[in-house]
Coordinates of N, CA and C in Angstrom, one line a residue:
K16 N -92.5 9.6 81.1 CA -93.4 10.6 81.5 C -94.4 11.0 80.4
T17 N -95.6 11.4 80.8 CA -96.6 11.8 79.9 C -96.2 13.2 79.3
R18 N -96.8 13.6 78.3 CA -96.6 14.9 77.7 C -96.9 16.0 78.7
E19 N -98.0 15.8 79.4 CA -98.5 16.8 80.4 C -97.4 16.9 81.5
E20 N -96.9 15.8 82.0 CA -95.8 15.8 83.0 C -94.6 16.5 82.5
Q21 N -94.2 16.2 81.3 CA -93.0 16.9 80.7 C -93.2 18.4 80.6
E22 N -94.4 18.8 80.2 CA -94.7 20.3 80.1 C -94.7 20.9 81.5
R23 N -95.2 20.2 82.5 CA -95.2 20.7 83.8 C -93.8 20.9 84.4
L24 N -93.0 19.9 84.1 CA -91.6 20.0 84.5 C -90.8 21.1 83.8
L25 N -91.1 21.3 82.5 CA -90.4 22.4 81.8 C -90.9 23.7 82.4
S26 N -92.2 23.8 82.7 CA -92.7 25.1 83.3 C -92.0 25.3 84.6
L27 N -91.8 24.3 85.4 CA -91.2 24.4 86.7 C -89.7 24.9 86.5
L28 N -89.0 24.3 85.6 CA -87.6 24.6 85.3 C -87.5 26.1 84.9
R29 N -88.4 26.6 84.1 CA -88.4 28.0 83.8 C -88.7 28.9 85.0
R30 N -89.6 28.5 85.9 CA -89.9 29.2 87.1 C -88.7 29.4 88.0
V31 N -87.9 28.3 88.2 CA -86.8 28.3 89.2 C -85.5 28.9 88.6
D32 N -85.4 28.9 87.3 CA -84.2 29.5 86.6 C -84.1 31.0 86.9
D33 N -82.9 31.4 87.3 CA -82.6 32.8 87.6 C -82.3 33.6 86.3
G34 N -82.4 33.0 85.2 CA -82.2 33.7 83.9 C -80.8 33.5 83.4
S35 N -80.0 32.8 84.1 CA -78.6 32.5 83.7 C -78.5 31.5 82.6
G36 N -79.5 30.6 82.5 CA -79.5 29.5 81.5 C -78.8 28.3 82.1
E37 N -78.2 28.5 83.3 CA -77.5 27.4 84.0 C -78.4 26.9 85.1
F38 N -78.2 25.7 85.5 CA -79.1 25.1 86.5 C -78.1 24.8 87.7
D39 N -78.1 25.7 88.7 CA -77.2 25.5 89.8 C -78.0 24.8 91.0
F40 N -77.2 24.5 92.1 CA -77.8 23.7 93.2 C -78.9 24.4 93.9
P41 N -78.9 25.7 94.2 CA -80.0 26.4 94.8 C -81.3 26.3 93.9
E42 N -81.1 26.4 92.6 CA -82.2 26.2 91.7 C -82.8 24.8 91.7
F43 N -81.9 23.8 91.8 CA -82.3 22.4 91.9 C -83.1 22.2 93.2
L44 N -82.7 22.8 94.3 CA -83.4 22.7 95.5 C -84.8 23.3 95.4
R45 N -84.9 24.5 94.8 CA -86.2 25.2 94.6 C -87.1 24.3 93.7
L46 N -86.5 23.7 92.7 CA -87.3 22.8 91.8 C -87.8 21.6 92.6
M47 N -87.0 21.0 93.4 CA -87.5 19.8 94.1 C -88.6 20.2 95.1
R48 N -88.4 21.3 95.8 CA -89.4 21.8 96.7 C -90.7 22.1 96.0
T49 N -90.6 22.8 94.9 CA -91.8 23.1 94.1 C -92.5 21.9 93.6
W50 N -91.7 20.9 93.1 CA -92.3 19.6 92.6 C -93.0 18.9 93.7
D51 N -92.3 18.8 94.8 CA -92.9 18.1 96.0 C -94.3 18.7 96.4
I52 N -94.3 20.1 96.4 CA -95.6 20.7 96.8 C -96.6 20.4 95.8
A53 N -96.3 20.5 94.5 CA -97.3 20.2 93.4 C -97.7 18.7 93.5
A54 N -96.8 17.8 93.8 CA -97.2 16.4 93.9 C -98.2 16.2 95.1
K55 N -97.9 16.9 96.2 CA -98.8 16.7 97.4 C -100.2 17.3 97.1
R56 N -100.2 18.4 96.4 CA -101.5 19.0 96.0 C -102.3 18.0 95.1
Q57 N -101.6 17.3 94.2 CA -102.3 16.4 93.4 C -102.8 15.2 94.2
E58 N -102.0 14.8 95.2 CA -102.5 13.7 96.0 C -103.7 14.1 96.8
V59 N -103.7 15.3 97.3 CA -104.9 15.8 98.1 C -106.1 15.9 97.2
K60 N -105.9 16.3 95.9 CA -107.0 16.4 95.0 C -107.6 15.0 94.8
K61 N -106.7 14.0 94.6 CA -107.1 12.6 94.4 C -107.9 12.1 95.7
E62 N -107.4 12.4 96.8 CA -108.1 12.0 98.1 C -109.5 12.6 98.1
F63 N -109.6 13.9 97.8 CA -110.9 14.5 97.8 C -111.9 13.9 96.8
A64 N -111.3 13.6 95.6 CA -112.1 13.0 94.6 C -112.6 11.6 95.0
I65 N -111.8 10.8 95.6 CA -112.2 9.5 96.1 C -113.2 9.7 97.2
G66 N -112.9 10.6 98.1 CA -113.8 10.9 99.2 C -115.2 11.3 98.7
A67 N -115.2 12.2 97.6 CA -116.5 12.6 97.0 C -117.2 11.4 96.4
E68 N -116.5 10.5 95.7 CA -117.1 9.3 95.2 C -117.7 8.4 96.3
C69 N -117.1 8.5 97.5 CA -117.6 7.7 98.6 C -118.7 8.4 99.4
G70 N -119.1 9.6 98.9 CA -120.1 10.4 99.6 C -119.6 11.2 100.8
L71 N -118.3 11.4 100.8 CA -117.7 12.2 101.9 C -117.5 13.6 101.6
S72 N -117.7 14.5 102.5 CA -117.4 15.9 102.3 C -115.9 16.1 102.4
E73 N -115.4 17.2 102.0 CA -114.0 17.5 102.1 C -113.5 17.4 103.6
E74 N -114.4 18.0 104.5 CA -114.1 18.0 105.9 C -114.0 16.5 106.4
E75 N -115.0 15.7 106.0 CA -114.9 14.3 106.4 C -113.7 13.6 105.9
T76 N -113.4 13.9 104.6 CA -112.2 13.3 104.0 C -110.9 13.7 104.8
R77 N -110.9 15.0 105.2 CA -109.7 15.5 105.9 C -109.6 14.8 107.3
R78 N -110.7 14.6 108.0 CA -110.7 14.0 109.3 C -110.3 12.5 109.2
L79 N -110.8 11.9 108.1 CA -110.3 10.5 107.9 C -108.9 10.4 107.6
K80 N -108.3 11.4 106.8 CA -106.9 11.4 106.5 C -106.1 11.6 107.8
E81 N -106.6 12.4 108.7 CA -105.9 12.6 110.0 C -105.9 11.3 110.8
L82 N -107.1 10.6 110.8 CA -107.1 9.3 111.4 C -106.2 8.3 110.8
F83 N -106.1 8.3 109.5 CA -105.2 7.4 108.7 C -103.8 7.7 109.2
V84 N -103.4 8.9 109.2 CA -102.0 9.3 109.6 C -101.7 8.8 111.0
E85 N -102.7 9.0 111.9 CA -102.5 8.6 113.3 C -102.4 7.1 113.4
L86 N -103.1 6.3 112.6 CA -103.1 4.9 112.7 C -101.8 4.3 112.0
D87 N -101.3 5.0 111.0 CA -100.1 4.6 110.3 C -98.8 4.7 111.1
V88 N -98.8 3.9 112.2 CA -97.7 4.0 113.2 C -96.3 3.8 112.6
D89 N -96.2 3.0 111.5 CA -94.8 2.8 110.9 C -94.5 3.9 109.9
R90 N -95.4 4.8 109.6 CA -95.3 6.0 108.7 C -94.9 5.5 107.3
S91 N -95.5 4.3 106.9 CA -95.2 3.8 105.6 C -96.1 4.4 104.5
G92 N -97.1 5.1 104.9 CA -98.0 5.7 103.9 C -99.2 4.7 103.5
A93 N -99.2 3.6 104.2 CA -100.2 2.6 104.0 C -100.4 1.8 105.3
L94 N -101.7 1.4 105.5 CA -102.0 0.7 106.8 C -101.7 -0.8 106.6
T95 N -101.1 -1.4 107.6 CA -101.0 -2.9 107.6 C -102.2 -3.5 108.1
K96 N -102.3 -4.8 108.1 CA -103.5 -5.5 108.6 C -103.7 -5.1 110.1
S97 N -102.6 -5.1 110.9 CA -102.8 -4.8 112.3 C -103.2 -3.4 112.5
E98 N -102.8 -2.5 111.7 CA -103.2 -1.1 111.8 C -104.7 -1.0 111.5
V99 N -105.2 -1.8 110.5 CA -106.6 -1.7 110.1 C -107.4 -2.3 111.3
E100 N -106.9 -3.4 111.9 CA -107.6 -3.9 113.1 C -107.7 -2.9 114.2
T101 N -106.6 -2.1 114.4 CA -106.7 -1.1 115.4 C -107.7 0.0 115.0
L102 N -107.8 0.3 113.8 CA -108.9 1.2 113.3 C -110.3 0.7 113.7
L103 N -110.5 -0.5 113.3 CA -111.8 -1.1 113.6 C -112.1 -1.1 115.1
H104 N -111.1 -1.4 115.9 CA -111.3 -1.4 117.3 C -111.6 0.0 117.9
K105 N -110.8 1.0 117.4 CA -111.1 2.4 117.8 C -112.5 2.9 117.4
A106 N -113.0 2.4 116.2 CA -114.3 2.8 115.8 C -115.4 2.0 116.5
G107 N -115.0 1.1 117.4 CA -116.0 0.4 118.1 C -116.6 -0.8 117.4
V108 N -115.9 -1.2 116.3 CA -116.4 -2.3 115.5 C -115.8 -3.6 116.0
T109 N -116.7 -4.5 116.4 CA -116.3 -5.8 116.8 C -116.7 -6.8 115.8
L110 N -115.8 -7.4 115.1 CA -116.1 -8.3 114.1 C -115.7 -9.7 114.5
K111 N -116.4 -10.7 114.1 CA -116.0 -12.1 114.2 C -114.9 -12.3 113.3
P112 N -114.0 -13.3 113.6 CA -112.8 -13.5 112.7 C -113.2 -13.7 111.2
R113 N -114.3 -14.3 110.9 CA -114.7 -14.5 109.5 C -115.1 -13.2 108.9
Q114 N -115.8 -12.3 109.7 CA -116.1 -11.0 109.2 C -114.9 -10.1 108.9
L115 N -114.0 -10.2 109.9 CA -112.7 -9.5 109.7 C -112.0 -9.9 108.5
Q116 N -111.9 -11.2 108.2 CA -111.3 -11.7 107.0 C -112.0 -11.2 105.8
T117 N -113.3 -11.1 105.8 CA -114.1 -10.6 104.7 C -113.7 -9.2 104.4
V118 N -113.5 -8.4 105.4 CA -113.1 -7.0 105.3 C -111.7 -6.9 104.7
M119 N -110.8 -7.7 105.2 CA -109.4 -7.7 104.8 C -109.3 -8.2 103.3
D120 N -110.1 -9.2 103.0 CA -110.1 -9.7 101.6 C -110.6 -8.7 100.6
W121 N -111.7 -8.0 101.0 CA -112.3 -7.0 100.2 C -111.2 -5.8 100.0
A122 N -110.6 -5.4 101.1 CA -109.6 -4.3 101.0 C -108.5 -4.7 100.1
A123 N -108.0 -5.9 100.2 CA -106.9 -6.4 99.4 C -107.2 -6.4 97.9
Q124 N -108.5 -6.8 97.6 CA -108.8 -6.9 96.2 C -109.3 -5.6 95.6
V125 N -110.0 -4.8 96.3 CA -110.6 -3.6 95.7 C -109.9 -2.3 96.1
A126 N -109.4 -2.2 97.3 CA -108.8 -0.9 97.7 C -107.4 -0.6 97.4
N127 N -106.6 -1.7 97.0 CA -105.2 -1.5 96.7 C -105.1 -1.1 95.2
P128 N -104.4 0.1 95.0 CA -104.2 0.5 93.6 C -103.2 -0.4 92.9
P129 N -103.1 -0.4 91.6 CA -102.1 -1.2 90.9 C -100.7 -1.1 91.3
E130 N -100.3 0.1 91.7 CA -98.9 0.3 92.1 C -98.5 -0.4 93.4
Y131 N -99.5 -1.0 94.1 CA -99.2 -1.8 95.3 C -99.3 -3.3 95.0
E132 N -99.5 -3.6 93.7 CA -99.6 -5.0 93.4 C -98.3 -5.7 93.7
G133 N -98.3 -6.9 94.3 CA -97.1 -7.6 94.6 C -96.5 -7.2 95.9
V134 N -97.0 -6.2 96.5 CA -96.5 -5.7 97.8 C -97.3 -6.5 98.9
S135 N -96.6 -6.8 100.0 CA -97.4 -7.5 101.0 C -98.6 -6.6 101.4
W136 N -99.6 -7.2 102.0 CA -100.9 -6.5 102.3 C -100.7 -5.2 102.9
T137 N -101.2 -4.1 102.2 CA -101.2 -2.8 102.7 C -102.4 -2.1 102.2
L138 N -102.8 -1.0 102.9 CA -104.0 -0.2 102.5 C -103.6 1.3 102.5
P139 N -103.3 1.8 101.3 CA -103.0 3.2 101.1 C -104.2 4.1 101.4
I140 N -104.0 5.4 101.5 CA -105.1 6.3 101.9 C -106.3 6.2 101.0
L141 N -106.1 6.1 99.7 CA -107.2 6.0 98.8 C -108.1 4.7 99.0
G142 N -107.4 3.6 99.3 CA -108.1 2.4 99.7 C -108.8 2.5 101.0
F143 N -108.1 3.2 101.9 CA -108.7 3.4 103.3 C -110.0 4.1 103.2
L144 N -110.1 5.2 102.3 CA -111.4 5.9 102.1 C -112.5 5.0 101.6
K145 N -112.1 4.1 100.6 CA -113.1 3.2 100.1 C -113.5 2.2 101.1
L146 N -112.6 1.7 101.9 CA -112.9 0.7 103.0 C -113.8 1.4 104.0
W147 N -113.6 2.6 104.3 CA -114.4 3.3 105.3 C -115.9 3.4 104.7
K148 N -116.0 3.7 103.4 CA -117.3 3.8 102.8 C -118.0 2.5 102.9
E149 N -117.3 1.4 102.6 CA -117.9 0.1 102.7 C -118.3 -0.3 104.1
L150 N -117.5 0.1 105.1 CA -117.8 -0.2 106.5 C -119.1 0.6 106.9
V151 N -119.2 1.8 106.5 CA -120.4 2.6 106.9 C -121.6 2.0 106.2
A152 N -121.5 1.6 104.9 CA -122.6 1.1 104.2 C -123.0 -0.3 104.8
S153 N -122.1 -1.0 105.4 CA -122.5 -2.3 106.0 C -122.8 -2.1 107.5
D154 N -123.1 -0.8 107.9 CA -123.4 -0.5 109.3 C -122.2 -1.0 110.2
M155 N -121.0 -0.5 109.8 CA -119.7 -0.8 110.5 C -119.5 -2.3 110.7
G156 N -119.8 -3.0 109.6 CA -119.6 -4.5 109.6 C -120.7 -5.3 110.1
R157 N -121.7 -4.8 110.7 CA -122.7 -5.6 111.4 C -123.5 -6.4 110.4
S158 N -123.6 -5.9 109.1 CA -124.4 -6.6 108.1 C -123.5 -7.6 107.3
L159 N -122.2 -7.7 107.6 CA -121.4 -8.7 106.9 C -121.8 -10.1 107.3
P160 N -121.6 -11.0 106.4 CA -122.0 -12.4 106.8 C -121.1 -12.8 108.0
A161 N -121.7 -13.6 108.9 CA -121.0 -14.0 110.1 C -120.1 -15.2 109.8

């Protein structure tokens, strides 16, 4: 863990301790709940930052996150190729097989963060936001090479 993460954990431990100096199960549960909430806030901050990089407002990023969650039918936290194809279909994007492969190749190379390396093809939310930006920039795929 980084120094910052260690300090954050120590701060959380102090917050959940009832002053006894012992760490009991209810305190452990409070710690886990607090840690989870903090981690989710960090993830949302990251999503908004990537959204902003892509020229999206927070509201647009929020709506795309809702779409992402709806499309992530297996609840894995990342879209599979078939889920991305469903997204394109729902968005009214009709791509020729070669264009679809171009989109998939781009997403696999650019949109997947390092922690997904070696995992079968998936598209986490941050990659999804980047993919959406590229699709919009290419007029929803119409300007991709045929």
